[in-house]
Amino acid sequence: KNQVEQSPQSLIILEGKNCTLQCNYTVSPFSNLRWYKQDTGRGPVSLTIMTFSENTKSNGRYTATLDADTKQSSLHITASQLSDSASYICVVSSGGSYIPTFGRGTSLIVHP
Amino acid sequence: NAGVTQTPKFQVLKTGQSMTLQCAQDMNHNSMYWYRQDPGMGLRLIYYSASEGTTDKGEVPNGYNVSRLNKREFSLRLESAAPSQTSVYFCASSSLAGADTQYFGPGTRLTVL
């Protein structure tokens, strides 16, 4: 069964600090991996997409990494801001399915 | 260009009542999805439509029906609402089913008493 596990479940950091969120998956065959950001009360929005051949991809202060061999991804947030407070969801698509597999998300709170 | 729109934003129902959640997208996407999101559970797929004219069950379809009215619109119907259906419902669309980025609507917060 395809699964996506995210850790930690929740995280509290101070403004200006860096943090890293983890995503482990067992989806096969692998097609791509996305990180979504979901602000409170809103729908998720895609941050990055990574395919099998990509190791690192950046989107401003967000940097995603992918290790396809160990089936792990991370999302690193640099110099956090209050607006980074949100849930971050890892989603893995399989080449053999119409339905991507969602992780349960990591809830990030950035305190001033 | 509104993206994905959902109506209503909020709804309170009594057990046994029925209602339809509406979703429309203006991005000419082929695929549309309905999810529910509960605390600690993440997003769970209820039904999806890979293309106009087709619908399929997702992970949690019981108690729901869907209609892909046309390429733009995908509705979700609760025939006899139950308290267990209290949740936030999100509609999403993507150019193609599966590997493409999904674009989500703002959600409908439903409470069943």
CSV table of C-alpha atoms in Angstrom, one decimal, chain B:
chain,number,residue,atom,x,y,z
B,1,ASN,CA,-9.4,34.1,-13.5
B,2,ALA,CA,-10.9,32.8,-10.2
B,3,GLY,CA,-9.3,29.4,-10.2
B,4,VAL,CA,-11.4,26.9,-8.2
B,5,THR,CA,-14.5,28.3,-6.5
B,6,GLN,CA,-16.7,26.5,-3.9
B,7,THR,CA,-20.1,27.3,-2.5
B,8,PRO,CA,-21.2,27.6,0.2
B,9,LYS,CA,-18.3,28.6,2.5
B,10,PHE,CA,-20.2,27.5,5.6
B,11,GLN,CA,-23.2,25.2,6.2
B,12,VAL,CA,-24.9,23.8,9.2
B,13,LEU,CA,-27.2,20.8,8.7
B,14,LYS,CA,-29.4,18.6,10.9
B,15,THR,CA,-28.9,14.9,10.9
B,16,GLY,CA,-30.8,13.4,7.9
B,17,GLN,CA,-30.9,16.6,5.8
B,18,SER,CA,-29.4,16.6,2.3
B,19,MET,CA,-27.3,19.2,0.6
B,20,THR,CA,-25.1,19.7,-2.5
B,21,LEU,CA,-21.7,21.3,-2.4
B,22,GLN,CA,-20.8,23.1,-5.6
B,23,CYS,CA,-17.4,23.4,-7.2
B,24,ALA,CA,-16.3,25.1,-10.4
B,25,GLN,CA,-12.9,25.7,-12.1
B,26,ASP,CA,-12.0,28.1,-14.9
B,27,MET,CA,-8.6,26.7,-15.8
B,28,ASN,CA,-9.9,24.3,-18.4
B,29,HIS,CA,-8.7,21.3,-16.3
B,30,ASN,CA,-9.7,17.8,-17.2
B,31,SER,CA,-9.6,16.3,-13.7
B,32,MET,CA,-11.5,17.3,-10.5
B,33,TYR,CA,-11.5,16.0,-7.0
B,34,TRP,CA,-13.4,16.1,-3.7
B,35,TYR,CA,-11.5,15.8,-0.4
B,36,ARG,CA,-12.5,16.0,3.2
B,37,GLN,CA,-10.1,17.2,5.9
B,38,ASP,CA,-10.4,16.3,9.6
B,39,PRO,CA,-8.1,17.2,12.4
B,40,GLY,CA,-5.2,14.8,12.6
B,41,MET,CA,-6.3,12.9,9.5
B,42,GLY,CA,-5.0,15.0,6.7
B,43,LEU,CA,-6.8,15.2,3.3
B,44,ARG,CA,-8.7,12.2,2.3
B,45,LEU,CA,-10.1,11.7,-1.2
B,46,ILE,CA,-13.9,11.1,-1.4
B,47,TYR,CA,-14.4,11.0,-5.2
B,48,TYR,CA,-12.6,12.1,-8.3
B,49,SER,CA,-13.3,12.7,-12.0
B,50,ALA,CA,-10.3,12.0,-14.2
B,51,SER,CA,-12.1,13.5,-17.2
B,52,GLU,CA,-15.5,14.8,-18.1
B,53,GLY,CA,-18.1,12.1,-18.1
B,54,THR,CA,-16.2,9.8,-15.6
B,55,THR,CA,-16.3,9.6,-11.8
B,56,ASP,CA,-14.6,7.2,-9.4
B,57,LYS,CA,-14.5,6.4,-5.7
B,58,GLY,CA,-11.7,7.5,-3.6
B,59,GLU,CA,-10.7,6.5,-0.1
B,60,VAL,CA,-13.9,7.5,1.8
B,61,PRO,CA,-16.9,7.5,-0.6
B,62,ASN,CA,-19.6,6.1,1.7
B,63,GLY,CA,-22.5,8.6,2.3
B,64,TYR,CA,-21.6,10.7,-0.7
B,65,ASN,CA,-22.5,11.0,-4.4
B,66,VAL,CA,-20.9,13.2,-7.1
B,67,SER,CA,-21.9,14.6,-10.5
B,68,ARG,CA,-19.5,15.9,-13.1
B,69,LEU,CA,-22.0,18.3,-14.7
B,70,ASN,CA,-19.6,19.5,-17.4
B,71,LYS,CA,-15.9,20.2,-17.7
B,72,ARG,CA,-16.0,23.1,-15.3
B,73,GLU,CA,-18.3,21.8,-12.6
B,74,PHE,CA,-18.1,18.9,-10.1
B,75,SER,CA,-20.7,18.7,-7.3
B,76,LEU,CA,-20.7,16.6,-4.1
B,77,ARG,CA,-24.1,15.5,-2.6
B,78,LEU,CA,-24.8,14.3,0.9
B,79,GLU,CA,-28.1,12.5,0.7
B,80,SER,CA,-28.7,12.0,4.4
B,81,ALA,CA,-26.2,13.9,6.5
B,82,ALA,CA,-24.6,12.3,9.6
B,83,PRO,CA,-22.6,13.9,12.4
B,84,SER,CA,-19.6,11.9,11.1
B,85,GLN,CA,-19.7,14.0,8.0
B,86,THR,CA,-18.8,17.2,9.9
B,87,SER,CA,-15.6,18.3,8.2
B,88,VAL,CA,-14.0,20.8,5.9
B,89,TYR,CA,-14.5,19.9,2.3
B,90,PHE,CA,-12.1,20.9,-0.5
B,91,CYS,CA,-12.5,20.7,-4.2
B,92,ALA,CA,-9.4,20.6,-6.4
B,93,SER,CA,-8.7,20.4,-10.1
B,94,SER,CA,-5.7,19.4,-12.2
B,95,SER,CA,-4.8,19.4,-15.9
B,96,LEU,CA,-4.5,15.7,-15.9
B,97,ALA,CA,-5.3,13.1,-13.2
B,98,GLY,CA,-2.5,11.7,-11.1
B,99,ALA,CA,0.8,13.4,-11.5
B,100,ASP,CA,-0.2,17.0,-12.2
B,101,THR,CA,-0.3,19.8,-9.6
B,102,GLN,CA,-3.7,20.1,-8.0
B,103,TYR,CA,-5.3,23.5,-7.5
B,104,PHE,CA,-7.5,23.7,-4.5
B,105,GLY,CA,-10.6,25.8,-3.7
B,106,PRO,CA,-11.1,27.7,-0.4
B,107,GLY,CA,-13.1,24.9,1.2
B,108,THR,CA,-16.6,24.5,2.7
B,109,ARG,CA,-16.9,24.1,6.5
B,110,LEU,CA,-19.8,21.7,7.2
B,111,THR,CA,-21.3,21.0,10.6
B,112,VAL,CA,-23.9,18.3,11.0
B,113,LEU,CA,-25.8,18.5,14.3
